[in-house]
Short mmCIF file of C-alpha atoms in Angstrom, two decimals:
data_model
loop_
_atom_site.label_atom_id
_atom_site.label_comp_id
_atom_site.label_asym_id
_atom_site.label_seq_id
_atom_site.Cartn_x
_atom_site.Cartn_y
_atom_site.Cartn_z
CA MET A 1 99.70 -30.09 -25.23
CA ALA A 2 102.78 -28.51 -23.69
CA ASN A 3 100.69 -25.36 -22.83
CA VAL A 4 97.92 -27.38 -21.09
CA PRO A 5 98.02 -27.31 -17.29
CA ALA A 6 99.01 -30.61 -15.73
CA PRO A 7 95.60 -31.16 -13.87
CA LEU A 8 93.61 -30.70 -17.18
CA ALA A 9 96.00 -32.93 -19.08
CA LYS A 10 95.70 -35.65 -16.24
CA LEU A 11 91.69 -35.19 -16.48
CA GLY A 12 91.86 -35.50 -20.12
CA THR A 13 93.92 -38.70 -19.96
CA THR A 14 91.71 -40.07 -17.37
CA LEU A 15 88.43 -39.41 -19.59
CA ARG A 16 90.11 -41.31 -22.45
CA GLY A 17 90.61 -44.19 -20.33
CA PHE A 18 86.85 -44.31 -19.61
CA THR A 19 84.83 -46.89 -21.29
CA ILE A 20 81.66 -45.96 -23.23
CA GLY A 21 79.34 -46.74 -20.36
CA GLN A 22 81.48 -44.85 -17.81
CA ARG A 23 81.53 -41.70 -20.18
CA THR A 24 77.61 -41.97 -20.49
CA ILE A 25 77.30 -42.02 -16.86
CA ALA A 26 79.55 -39.14 -16.46
CA ILE A 27 77.84 -37.16 -18.94
CA ILE A 28 74.27 -37.77 -17.18
CA GLY A 29 75.78 -36.70 -13.81
CA ILE A 30 77.13 -33.52 -15.29
CA ALA A 31 73.63 -32.79 -16.95
CA VAL A 32 71.73 -33.52 -13.77
CA LEU A 33 74.22 -31.15 -11.78
CA VAL A 34 73.70 -28.30 -14.42
CA LEU A 35 70.06 -28.58 -14.37
CA GLY A 36 69.84 -28.83 -10.57
CA GLY A 37 71.80 -25.67 -10.48
CA ILE A 38 69.61 -23.95 -12.92
CA ALA A 39 66.57 -24.93 -11.05
CA LEU A 40 68.03 -23.92 -7.75
CA ALA A 41 69.00 -20.50 -9.07
CA THR A 42 65.49 -19.95 -10.69
CA TYR A 43 63.85 -20.91 -7.41
CA ALA A 44 66.07 -18.55 -5.42
CA THR A 45 65.36 -15.77 -7.81
CA GLN A 46 61.69 -16.13 -7.80
CA PRO A 47 59.78 -13.62 -5.62
CA LYS A 48 57.77 -14.89 -2.55
CA TYR A 49 54.06 -14.90 -2.97
CA SER A 50 51.73 -14.01 -0.02
CA PRO A 51 47.94 -14.19 -0.02
CA LEU A 52 46.38 -10.93 -1.17
CA PHE A 53 42.69 -12.02 -0.44
CA SER A 54 41.28 -15.23 0.33
CA GLY A 55 37.70 -16.67 0.25
CA LEU A 56 36.57 -14.40 -2.71
CA ASP A 57 33.64 -15.12 -4.89
CA GLY A 58 34.00 -15.12 -8.59
CA ALA A 59 33.10 -11.59 -9.33
CA ASP A 60 35.41 -10.05 -6.73
CA ALA A 61 38.25 -12.35 -7.86
CA SER A 62 37.60 -11.31 -11.53
CA ALA A 63 37.69 -7.62 -10.57
CA ILE A 64 40.85 -7.80 -8.48
CA VAL A 65 42.75 -9.74 -11.08
CA ASP A 66 41.76 -7.15 -13.61
CA GLN A 67 43.18 -4.51 -11.30
CA LEU A 68 46.30 -6.41 -10.91
CA LYS A 69 46.71 -6.66 -14.76
CA THR A 70 46.34 -3.09 -15.10
CA ASP A 71 48.80 -2.34 -12.53
CA GLY A 72 51.37 -4.86 -14.07
CA VAL A 73 51.53 -6.95 -10.75
CA PRO A 74 52.30 -10.68 -11.09
CA TYR A 75 49.66 -12.77 -9.28
CA GLU A 76 48.96 -16.63 -8.77
CA LEU A 77 45.51 -18.18 -8.20
CA SER A 78 44.94 -20.83 -5.62
CA SER A 79 42.10 -22.77 -3.71
CA GLY A 80 40.10 -22.85 -6.95
CA GLY A 81 40.41 -19.25 -7.75
CA SER A 82 39.17 -17.94 -4.36
CA THR A 83 42.52 -16.95 -3.13
CA ILE A 84 44.94 -14.45 -4.86
CA MET A 85 48.66 -14.76 -4.27
CA VAL A 86 51.07 -11.67 -5.10
CA PRO A 87 54.72 -10.85 -4.61
CA GLN A 88 55.22 -10.17 -0.91
CA GLU A 89 56.52 -6.65 -1.40
CA ASN A 90 53.44 -5.93 -3.54
CA VAL A 91 50.70 -7.06 -0.88
CA TYR A 92 50.04 -3.92 0.88
CA ASP A 93 50.15 -1.75 -2.08
CA ALA A 94 47.71 -3.91 -3.90
CA ARG A 95 45.17 -3.94 -0.98
CA LEU A 96 45.30 -0.36 -0.76
CA LYS A 97 44.62 0.00 -4.55
CA ALA A 98 41.90 -2.57 -4.26
CA ALA A 99 40.23 -0.96 -1.21
CA ALA A 100 40.33 2.44 -3.03
CA ALA A 101 38.31 0.68 -5.89
CA GLY A 102 35.81 -0.86 -3.34
CA LEU A 103 37.14 -4.37 -3.61
CA PRO A 104 36.23 -6.71 -2.62
CA THR A 105 32.59 -5.80 -2.26
CA ALA A 106 31.37 -8.83 -0.25
CA GLY A 107 34.47 -8.70 2.29
CA ALA A 108 37.28 -10.90 2.19
CA GLY A 109 36.82 -12.70 5.48
CA GLN A 110 33.54 -14.50 4.43
CA ALA A 111 34.95 -17.59 2.99
CA GLY A 112 32.78 -19.70 5.34
CA TYR A 113 33.50 -23.36 5.86
CA SER A 114 36.02 -23.46 3.31
CA LEU A 115 38.57 -22.15 5.76
CA LEU A 116 38.41 -25.36 7.52
CA ASP A 117 39.81 -27.08 4.39
CA ASN A 118 43.27 -25.55 5.00
CA MET A 119 43.67 -26.47 8.49
CA GLY A 120 46.41 -28.89 9.43
CA VAL A 121 46.89 -31.54 12.04
CA THR A 122 49.28 -29.32 13.79
CA SER A 123 46.88 -26.46 14.43
CA SER A 124 46.46 -25.41 17.82
CA GLU A 125 43.25 -25.48 19.66
CA PHE A 126 43.13 -21.71 19.70
CA GLN A 127 43.74 -21.45 16.23
CA GLN A 128 40.91 -24.16 15.46
CA SER A 129 38.38 -22.26 17.75
CA VAL A 130 39.12 -18.88 15.82
CA THR A 131 38.92 -20.40 12.39
CA TYR A 132 35.72 -22.13 13.29
CA LYS A 133 34.03 -18.99 14.48
CA ARG A 134 35.27 -17.16 11.50
CA ALA A 135 33.77 -19.84 9.09
CA LEU A 136 30.50 -19.56 11.01
CA GLU A 137 30.63 -15.77 10.64
CA GLY A 138 31.14 -16.02 7.02
CA GLU A 139 28.42 -18.50 6.36
CA LEU A 140 25.83 -16.42 8.30
CA ALA A 141 26.94 -13.22 6.35
CA LYS A 142 26.47 -14.96 3.14
CA THR A 143 23.09 -16.14 4.12
CA VAL A 144 21.89 -12.63 5.28
CA GLU A 145 23.25 -11.12 1.92
CA ALA A 146 20.94 -13.56 -0.04
CA LEU A 147 17.96 -11.74 1.47
CA ASP A 148 16.22 -9.32 -0.97
CA GLY A 149 17.54 -5.82 -0.41
CA VAL A 150 20.69 -6.65 1.29
CA LYS A 151 23.81 -5.63 -0.51
CA MET A 152 26.42 -6.49 2.08
CA ALA A 153 26.38 -8.15 5.52
CA SER A 154 28.99 -8.66 8.24
CA VAL A 155 28.39 -11.00 11.30
CA LYS A 156 30.48 -10.79 14.41
CA LEU A 157 29.95 -13.63 17.17
CA ALA A 158 31.10 -13.38 20.76
CA ILE A 159 31.15 -17.03 21.89
CA PRO A 160 32.53 -17.34 25.53
CA GLU A 161 34.54 -20.35 26.44
CA GLU A 162 32.66 -23.29 28.08
CA THR A 163 33.10 -23.58 31.57
CA VAL A 164 31.78 -26.24 34.28
CA PHE A 165 30.84 -23.53 36.69
CA VAL A 166 27.25 -22.55 36.15
CA ASP A 167 27.32 -19.45 37.97
CA SER A 168 29.91 -17.93 35.87
CA LYS A 169 28.57 -19.01 32.52
CA VAL A 170 28.09 -16.13 30.01
CA ASP A 171 25.50 -16.26 27.17
CA PRO A 172 26.95 -15.65 23.64
CA THR A 173 26.00 -12.51 21.78
CA ALA A 174 26.14 -11.54 17.91
CA SER A 175 26.27 -8.17 16.22
CA ILE A 176 25.29 -7.73 12.55
CA PHE A 177 26.02 -4.95 10.14
CA VAL A 178 23.66 -4.60 7.10
CA GLU A 179 24.08 -2.58 4.04
CA THR A 180 20.98 -2.47 1.80
CA THR A 181 20.54 -1.46 -1.80
CA PRO A 182 19.88 2.17 -2.38
CA GLY A 183 16.17 2.90 -1.82
CA THR A 184 15.55 -0.21 0.31
CA THR A 185 14.75 -0.29 3.83
CA LEU A 186 14.48 -3.55 5.87
CA THR A 187 11.13 -4.18 7.34
CA ARG A 188 10.69 -5.34 10.89
CA ASP A 189 9.64 -8.94 9.78
CA GLN A 190 13.02 -9.00 7.77
CA VAL A 191 14.90 -7.76 10.87
CA GLN A 192 13.25 -10.53 12.95
CA SER A 193 14.01 -13.04 10.42
CA VAL A 194 17.75 -11.96 10.34
CA VAL A 195 17.92 -12.12 14.14
CA HIS A 196 16.33 -15.55 14.63
CA LEU A 197 18.14 -16.92 11.76
CA THR A 198 21.57 -16.09 13.53
CA SER A 199 20.36 -17.18 16.95
CA ALA A 200 19.19 -20.59 15.51
CA ALA A 201 22.65 -21.13 13.84
CA VAL A 202 24.72 -20.52 17.07
CA ASP A 203 24.32 -22.99 20.09
CA GLY A 204 22.89 -21.01 23.11
CA LEU A 205 22.28 -17.58 21.44
CA LYS A 206 19.19 -16.19 22.29
CA PRO A 207 17.37 -13.85 19.88
CA ASP A 208 17.54 -10.82 22.54
CA ASN A 209 21.34 -11.05 22.23
CA VAL A 210 21.58 -10.26 18.57
CA ALA A 211 22.19 -6.67 17.68
CA VAL A 212 21.37 -5.46 14.01
CA VAL A 213 22.55 -1.99 12.54
CA ASP A 214 22.43 -0.71 9.20
CA ALA A 215 24.80 1.27 7.02
CA ALA A 216 22.92 4.70 8.24
CA GLY A 217 23.62 3.71 11.98
CA THR A 218 20.12 2.89 12.80
CA LEU A 219 19.77 0.27 15.53
CA LEU A 220 17.40 -2.34 14.02
CA SER A 221 17.75 -4.65 17.11
CA ALA A 222 19.50 -3.99 20.54
CA VAL A 223 20.68 -6.69 22.89
CA GLY A 224 18.28 -7.05 25.85
CA VAL A 225 15.29 -5.38 23.76
CA GLY A 226 15.08 -7.96 20.81
CA ALA A 227 14.09 -7.39 17.34
CA THR A 228 11.14 -5.15 18.14
CA GLY A 229 13.12 -2.00 18.18
CA GLY A 230 13.57 0.75 20.78
CA VAL A 231 11.04 1.65 23.47
CA ASP A 232 9.33 4.32 21.17
CA ALA A 233 8.89 1.83 18.49
CA GLN A 234 7.31 -0.61 20.89
CA SER A 235 5.02 1.91 22.53
CA SER A 236 3.86 3.07 18.86
CA ASP A 237 3.06 -0.54 17.82
CA TYR A 238 1.11 -1.21 21.16
CA GLU A 239 -0.86 1.84 20.79
CA GLU A 240 -1.55 1.14 16.99
CA ARG A 241 -2.64 -2.43 17.71
CA THR A 242 -4.80 -1.48 20.59
CA GLN A 243 -6.47 1.28 18.81
CA ALA A 244 -7.21 -0.87 15.79
CA ALA A 245 -8.75 -3.43 17.82
CA VAL A 246 -10.89 -1.25 19.83
CA GLN A 247 -11.77 0.88 16.79
CA GLY A 248 -12.97 -2.13 14.73
CA MET A 249 -15.22 -3.35 17.69
CA LEU A 250 -16.78 0.02 17.91
CA ASP A 251 -17.43 0.40 14.17
CA ARG A 252 -19.39 -2.82 14.27
CA VAL A 253 -21.33 -1.53 17.45
CA VAL A 254 -21.98 2.26 16.56
CA GLY A 255 -21.35 2.17 12.68
CA ARG A 256 -18.23 3.47 11.01
CA GLY A 257 -17.41 7.15 11.55
CA ASN A 258 -19.41 7.24 14.83
CA ALA A 259 -16.61 6.43 17.27
CA THR A 260 -12.98 7.77 17.69
CA VAL A 261 -10.46 6.01 19.92
CA ALA A 262 -7.11 7.34 21.28
CA VAL A 263 -4.56 5.02 23.06
CA ALA A 264 -1.70 6.36 25.24
CA ALA A 265 0.87 3.56 26.57
CA ASP A 266 3.72 3.99 28.82
CA MET A 267 6.69 1.69 28.43
CA SER A 268 9.40 1.04 30.82
CA MET A 269 12.79 2.10 29.45
CA GLU A 270 14.82 0.27 32.11
CA SER A 271 15.86 -3.38 31.70
CA ALA A 272 17.06 -5.41 34.75
CA GLN A 273 17.78 -9.12 36.09
CA ARG A 274 15.46 -10.56 38.51
CA LYS A 275 16.01 -13.60 40.78
CA GLU A 276 12.97 -15.02 42.63
CA GLU A 277 12.82 -17.95 45.10
CA SER A 278 9.66 -19.58 46.10
CA PHE A 279 8.96 -22.28 48.69
CA THR A 280 6.02 -24.56 48.88
CA ASP A 281 4.87 -27.37 51.09
CA PRO A 282 5.21 -30.71 49.17
CA LYS A 283 2.10 -32.96 48.96
CA GLY A 284 2.30 -35.79 51.64
CA LYS A 285 5.03 -33.56 53.71
CA PRO A 286 7.78 -36.20 53.46
CA ALA A 287 10.64 -35.90 55.99
CA LEU A 288 14.06 -35.66 55.07
CA THR A 289 15.38 -36.41 58.62
CA GLU A 290 13.73 -37.43 61.59
CA SER A 291 14.89 -38.24 65.37
CA THR A 292 13.24 -39.18 68.47
CA LYS A 293 14.70 -39.19 72.01
CA THR A 294 12.88 -40.87 74.98
CA GLU A 295 14.06 -40.46 78.67
CA ASN A 296 12.54 -42.50 81.49
CA TYR A 297 13.27 -42.03 85.22
CA ALA A 298 12.19 -44.26 88.24
CA GLY A 299 12.46 -42.78 91.63
CA GLY A 300 12.78 -44.80 94.95
CA ALA A 301 9.74 -45.01 97.10
CA GLY A 302 10.05 -44.39 101.08
CA ASN A 303 13.70 -44.23 101.07
CA GLY A 304 13.79 -40.68 102.10
CA THR A 305 15.84 -39.74 99.18
CA GLY A 306 12.99 -38.60 96.88
CA ALA A 307 13.38 -34.98 96.22
CA GLY A 308 10.40 -32.66 96.52
CA VAL A 309 9.10 -30.31 93.90
CA LEU A 310 8.30 -26.59 94.22
CA GLY A 311 4.75 -25.80 94.32
CA PRO A 312 3.00 -22.75 93.84
CA ASP A 313 4.89 -19.58 94.88
CA ASN A 314 8.06 -21.58 95.32
CA ILE A 315 6.59 -23.45 98.39
CA ALA A 316 8.04 -26.95 98.71
CA VAL A 317 5.42 -29.70 98.42
CA PRO A 318 5.77 -32.76 100.71
CA GLU A 319 7.71 -35.40 98.78
CA ASN A 320 5.13 -37.91 99.53
CA ALA A 321 2.69 -35.83 97.59
CA ASN A 322 4.11 -36.78 94.07
CA GLY A 323 4.14 -40.67 94.68
CA ASP A 324 7.50 -42.23 93.95
CA GLY A 325 8.95 -39.59 91.69
CA THR A 326 9.00 -41.56 88.20
CA PHE A 327 8.81 -39.54 85.00
CA THR A 328 9.07 -39.85 81.03
CA SER A 329 10.64 -37.24 78.76
CA LYS A 330 10.35 -37.65 74.92
CA ASN A 331 11.85 -35.35 72.27
CA SER A 332 11.27 -35.44 68.42
CA ASP A 333 13.42 -33.78 65.75
CA ARG A 334 12.03 -33.74 62.14
CA THR A 335 13.22 -32.03 59.12
CA ASN A 336 10.37 -31.85 56.40
CA ALA A 337 11.01 -31.32 52.61
CA VAL A 338 10.13 -28.14 51.03
CA ASN A 339 9.64 -27.39 47.39
CA LYS A 340 12.21 -24.57 46.28
CA VAL A 341 11.80 -22.83 42.87
CA THR A 342 14.52 -20.40 41.87
CA GLU A 343 13.68 -18.26 38.82
CA ASP A 344 16.08 -16.04 36.98
CA ARG A 345 14.32 -13.50 34.81
CA THR A 346 15.57 -10.82 32.41
CA ILE A 347 13.29 -7.85 32.25
CA PRO A 348 13.91 -6.17 28.99
CA ALA A 349 12.90 -2.51 28.19
CA GLY A 350 9.73 -1.78 26.90
CA THR A 351 7.35 -3.45 29.48
CA LEU A 352 3.89 -1.97 29.64
CA THR A 353 3.46 0.08 32.73
CA ARG A 354 0.44 2.00 32.15
CA GLN A 355 -2.11 2.64 29.41
CA THR A 356 -4.75 5.14 28.84
CA ILE A 357 -7.76 4.57 26.44
CA SER A 358 -10.18 7.53 25.44
CA VAL A 359 -13.15 6.88 23.50
CA ALA A 360 -15.65 9.37 22.14
CA LEU A 361 -19.01 8.21 20.70
CA ASP A 362 -21.50 10.24 18.61
CA ALA A 363 -24.56 10.94 20.82
CA ASN A 364 -26.78 11.28 17.68
CA ALA A 365 -25.80 8.02 16.34
CA ALA A 366 -25.97 5.88 19.66
CA PRO A 367 -28.63 7.57 21.86
CA GLY A 368 -29.61 4.68 23.74
CA LEU A 369 -26.10 3.04 24.09
CA ASP A 370 -24.91 1.52 27.64
CA VAL A 371 -21.74 3.44 28.42
CA LYS A 372 -21.01 0.85 31.22
CA GLN A 373 -21.32 -2.16 28.86
CA VAL A 374 -19.11 -0.48 26.22
CA THR A 375 -16.53 0.34 28.91
CA GLU A 376 -16.38 -3.28 29.92
CA MET A 377 -16.08 -4.52 26.32
CA ILE A 378 -13.08 -1.94 25.83
CA SER A 379 -11.45 -3.04 28.87
CA ALA A 380 -11.56 -6.75 27.85
CA ALA A 381 -10.41 -6.12 24.26
CA ALA A 382 -7.59 -3.92 25.36
CA GLY A 383 -6.52 -6.08 28.31
CA VAL A 384 -6.99 -3.12 30.84
CA ASP A 385 -5.53 -3.82 34.20
CA LYS A 386 -6.98 -1.66 36.90
CA ALA A 387 -4.16 -2.89 39.59
CA ARG A 388 -1.53 -1.49 37.17
CA GLY A 389 -3.43 1.84 36.81
CA ASP A 390 -5.08 1.54 33.42
CA LEU A 391 -7.79 3.87 32.67
CA VAL A 392 -10.47 3.68 30.28
CA SER A 393 -12.75 6.88 29.46
CA VAL A 394 -15.99 6.43 27.28
CA ASN A 395 -17.99 9.78 26.63
CA LEU A 396 -21.24 10.31 24.61
CA ILE A 397 -20.89 13.64 22.77
CA PRO A 398 -22.51 14.90 19.47
CA PHE A 399 -19.88 15.03 16.83
CA ASN A 400 -19.44 18.09 14.40
CA ALA A 401 -20.77 16.96 11.13
CA THR A 402 -19.54 19.80 9.12
CA ASP A 403 -16.41 18.02 7.70
CA ALA A 404 -18.45 14.96 7.01
CA THR A 405 -21.05 16.84 5.12
CA ALA A 406 -18.37 18.67 3.24
CA ALA A 407 -16.71 15.28 2.70
CA GLN A 408 -19.96 13.73 1.49
CA ASP A 409 -20.67 16.69 -0.84
CA ALA A 410 -17.17 16.60 -2.20
CA LEU A 411 -17.52 12.83 -2.72
CA ALA A 412 -20.90 13.22 -4.36
CA ALA A 413 -19.49 15.79 -6.66
CA ALA A 414 -16.61 13.64 -7.49
CA ASN A 415 -18.92 10.81 -8.16
CA ALA A 416 -21.09 12.92 -10.38
CA ASP A 417 -17.83 14.14 -12.35
CA ALA A 418 -16.65 10.63 -12.79
CA GLU A 419 -20.04 9.56 -13.98
CA ALA A 420 -20.26 12.62 -16.38
CA ALA A 421 -16.73 11.69 -17.50
CA ARG A 422 -17.71 7.98 -18.16
CA GLN A 423 -20.99 9.25 -20.00
CA ALA A 424 -18.75 11.58 -22.15
CA GLU A 425 -16.52 8.87 -22.80
CA LEU A 426 -18.96 6.53 -23.76
CA THR A 427 -20.78 8.89 -25.93
CA ARG A 428 -17.60 9.78 -27.89
CA THR A 429 -16.79 6.09 -28.28
CA LEU A 430 -20.36 5.55 -29.82
CA VAL A 431 -19.92 8.45 -32.13
CA ILE A 432 -16.65 7.15 -33.27
CA ALA A 433 -18.06 3.81 -33.67
CA GLY A 434 -21.18 5.01 -35.62
CA ALA A 435 -18.93 7.32 -37.78
CA SER A 436 -16.61 4.35 -38.71
CA VAL A 437 -19.65 2.22 -39.46
CA LEU A 438 -21.35 4.83 -41.69
CA ALA A 439 -17.94 5.52 -43.53
CA LEU A 440 -17.78 1.47 -44.01
CA LEU A 441 -21.32 1.49 -45.37
CA LEU A 442 -20.68 4.37 -47.75
CA VAL A 443 -17.66 2.88 -49.15
CA LEU A 444 -19.51 -0.56 -49.55
CA ALA A 445 -22.41 1.56 -51.22
CA VAL A 446 -19.96 3.15 -53.83
CA ILE A 447 -18.29 -0.22 -54.55
CA LEU A 448 -21.57 -1.83 -55.27
CA PHE A 449 -22.88 1.06 -57.15
CA ARG A 450 -19.97 1.19 -59.57
CA ARG A 451 -20.16 -2.68 -59.93
CA ARG A 452 -23.68 -2.42 -60.97
CA ASN A 453 -23.39 0.48 -63.39
CA LYS A 454 -20.39 -1.49 -65.03
CA ALA A 455 -22.56 -4.36 -65.42
CA ASN A 456 -25.39 -2.40 -67.16
CA ARG A 457 -23.31 -0.77 -69.67
CA GLU A 458 -23.52 -1.92 -73.19
CA PRO A 459 -20.06 -2.13 -75.00
CA LEU A 460 -19.81 -0.19 -78.15
CA ASP A 461 -17.55 -1.68 -80.65
CA ILE A 462 -15.61 1.39 -82.40
CA GLY A 463 -13.17 -1.13 -83.75
CA GLU A 464 -9.59 -0.33 -84.41
CA PHE A 465 -7.73 1.64 -87.04
CA HIS A 466 -5.97 -0.22 -89.25
CA GLU A 467 -3.87 1.80 -91.79
CA TYR A 468 -3.22 -1.11 -94.07
CA GLU A 469 -6.56 -3.05 -94.04
CA PRO A 470 -7.21 -4.57 -97.49
CA LEU A 471 -9.90 -2.96 -99.49
CA GLN A 472 -11.66 -6.26 -100.43
CA ASP A 473 -12.18 -6.90 -96.71
CA THR A 474 -13.92 -3.70 -96.41
CA PHE A 475 -16.54 -4.24 -99.15
CA GLN A 476 -16.97 -7.77 -97.82
CA SER A 477 -18.08 -6.38 -94.44
CA LEU A 478 -20.30 -3.80 -95.99
CA ASP A 479 -21.96 -5.89 -98.47
CA ALA A 480 -22.14 -9.15 -96.66
CA PRO A 481 -25.78 -9.81 -95.04
CA SER A 482 -25.63 -9.67 -91.35
CA THR A 483 -26.71 -12.87 -89.51
CA THR A 484 -27.10 -11.04 -86.24
CA SER A 485 -29.49 -8.41 -85.22
CA ILE A 486 -27.62 -5.16 -84.55
CA PRO A 487 -29.54 -2.75 -82.21
CA SER A 488 -30.44 0.54 -84.02
CA ILE A 489 -29.39 3.72 -82.54
CA PRO A 490 -32.07 6.34 -82.99
CA VAL A 491 -30.57 9.31 -84.72
CA PRO A 492 -32.39 12.77 -84.60
CA SER A 493 -33.63 14.01 -87.96
CA ALA A 494 -31.61 17.06 -87.54
CA VAL A 495 -28.17 15.04 -87.76
CA ALA A 496 -29.53 12.20 -89.77
CA ALA A 497 -27.74 12.48 -92.88
CA PRO A 498 -26.84 9.57 -95.34
CA ILE A 499 -23.35 8.68 -95.14
CA PRO A 500 -21.70 8.88 -98.40
CA VAL A 501 -20.55 5.46 -99.58
CA PRO A 502 -18.23 5.54 -102.41
CA ALA A 503 -18.91 3.52 -105.50
CA PRO A 504 -17.06 0.18 -105.70
CA GLY A 505 -13.57 0.62 -107.14
CA ALA A 506 -13.36 4.22 -106.30
CA GLY A 507 -10.22 3.79 -104.07
CA PHE A 508 -11.63 2.70 -100.86
CA GLY A 509 -9.40 2.66 -97.58
CA ALA A 510 -9.43 2.74 -93.94
CA ASP A 511 -10.81 6.07 -93.88
CA VAL A 512 -14.23 4.93 -95.13
CA ASP A 513 -14.86 2.87 -92.05
CA ALA A 514 -13.52 5.43 -89.55
CA ALA A 515 -15.71 7.85 -91.10
CA ARG A 516 -18.59 5.75 -90.75
CA LYS A 517 -18.12 4.82 -87.10
CA ARG A 518 -17.32 8.44 -86.39
CA SER A 519 -20.79 9.37 -87.79
CA GLU A 520 -22.43 6.70 -85.67
CA LEU A 521 -20.69 8.11 -82.50
CA ASP A 522 -21.75 11.70 -83.28
CA ALA A 523 -25.29 10.65 -83.74
CA MET A 524 -25.17 8.82 -80.45
CA ALA A 525 -23.84 11.79 -78.56
CA ALA A 526 -26.54 13.96 -80.09
CA SER A 527 -29.32 11.69 -79.12
CA ASP A 528 -28.22 10.43 -75.57
CA PRO A 529 -25.24 12.20 -74.06
CA ALA A 530 -25.50 10.08 -70.89
CA MET A 531 -24.99 6.81 -72.76
CA MET A 532 -22.24 8.28 -74.90
CA ALA A 533 -20.45 9.12 -71.56
CA ASP A 534 -21.01 5.67 -70.23
CA TYR A 535 -19.47 4.02 -73.34
CA LEU A 536 -16.67 6.30 -73.37
CA ARG A 537 -15.91 5.51 -69.76
CA THR A 538 -16.19 1.79 -70.43
CA VAL A 539 -13.86 2.18 -73.32
CA MET A 540 -11.30 4.16 -71.17
CA ASP A 541 -11.52 1.53 -68.32
CA ASP A 542 -10.96 -1.33 -70.69
CA ARG A 543 -7.89 0.33 -72.33
CA ALA A 544 -6.64 1.06 -68.71
CA ASN A 545 -7.15 -2.49 -67.64
CA ALA A 546 -5.43 -3.72 -70.68
#
């Protein structure tokens, strides 16, 4: 204890003077201080995480997490897995690697209305406006991506600030970038669907103020023109529709192939803003303001003060000639109401300025056709406006039938070839079917014939060879009278020889019976070889089946 410093010795003396409760409290306080220091040190040494991507869908989040695992970059997930957090020093490097791998595929800024979930009460008005616009753009982009054939979409909105001054008000606009799947091209109806979908989702956005561009740089919808495309596309569409309408009408009048129609339409390539004001007289002519002024003057009679008036050629008229000089003056001032109509119009490019319709009719097919009547029908069907300079030309000329005749001959030859091919195919099918039926009948006939022959055969019992058959049984079978009639087999005289039968007791064996049966078979083979062959086949079949 002499080597212990005085402060430590004093601390030890003080601790020994503590009670059990004081010592417990002291230990707990020391533990809290130690654990708090460890937690503070751990928190201070942890890296600061920053968002790498937010608003991701499941597929992109999974792909980016796999990329981070491969690179060994620590990460954290938040916002239900749609936001990926990485250390602050690894943010830009991880973004570059993800971009090189084509991630995220659907874009990182299309979170939609989920962006509004993270807004706090301290957000400024500008931040709220920008976040709302981003959310709206994300929702529209995800909706456009749901269309068939659209791989990726990006929507940008230009929404001006609201103002109370009507003259300075600007309409909102939108631009849409669309990337389609390989081998897919958006149709005009699909482009119109995208345009009207976007315009209906944004307040004050007109369909004419939506621009759509695909990944190839093709302008599908232009601002001021609309979703119908450029001037050339509008001109082609108008020509096709007008030509189809006129051609369908003429085909019913003169017959198919007896009329040809060509339409040429001129479209304006300029767009402009036009303001018109018109004034009309309202019914009843109501007055806005009206005033009347009346002035009366009474002159003195015979007092010599009346002033004369000038007569013709400035010659004074005697004052007594005008009586007493009294006169009355009345003035009325009236402002009438006028109807005023102010119209602001946007004239887009693609306005029809002039069209020309040329029609040629086959003179041989319609010799008595009224050309004037046909011209009037075409003008009505195509909406021809003579004041605009539209022109309709209808001519009766003989058509060249060489190509038509050649086409008919070729068609007839093709039909004949097709008919011959059908006949050949039918014949081949019938031959195959007939051959199959004939083969089936032959198989059935063979089966029935074999069954019938088998049923007609008479079995021949040739017995079995028993080497150790008793001799007494042999004699009993030979000497015993037969109770059944055994069919006799005719034996030719040339081979009919008595079968030697040994005397009783001469040492008979199994060879006697075998010799007898063998003699019978030889006699049958000599008399009827066919029956012998049937018997042999029957025996062989029975042994094979056994």
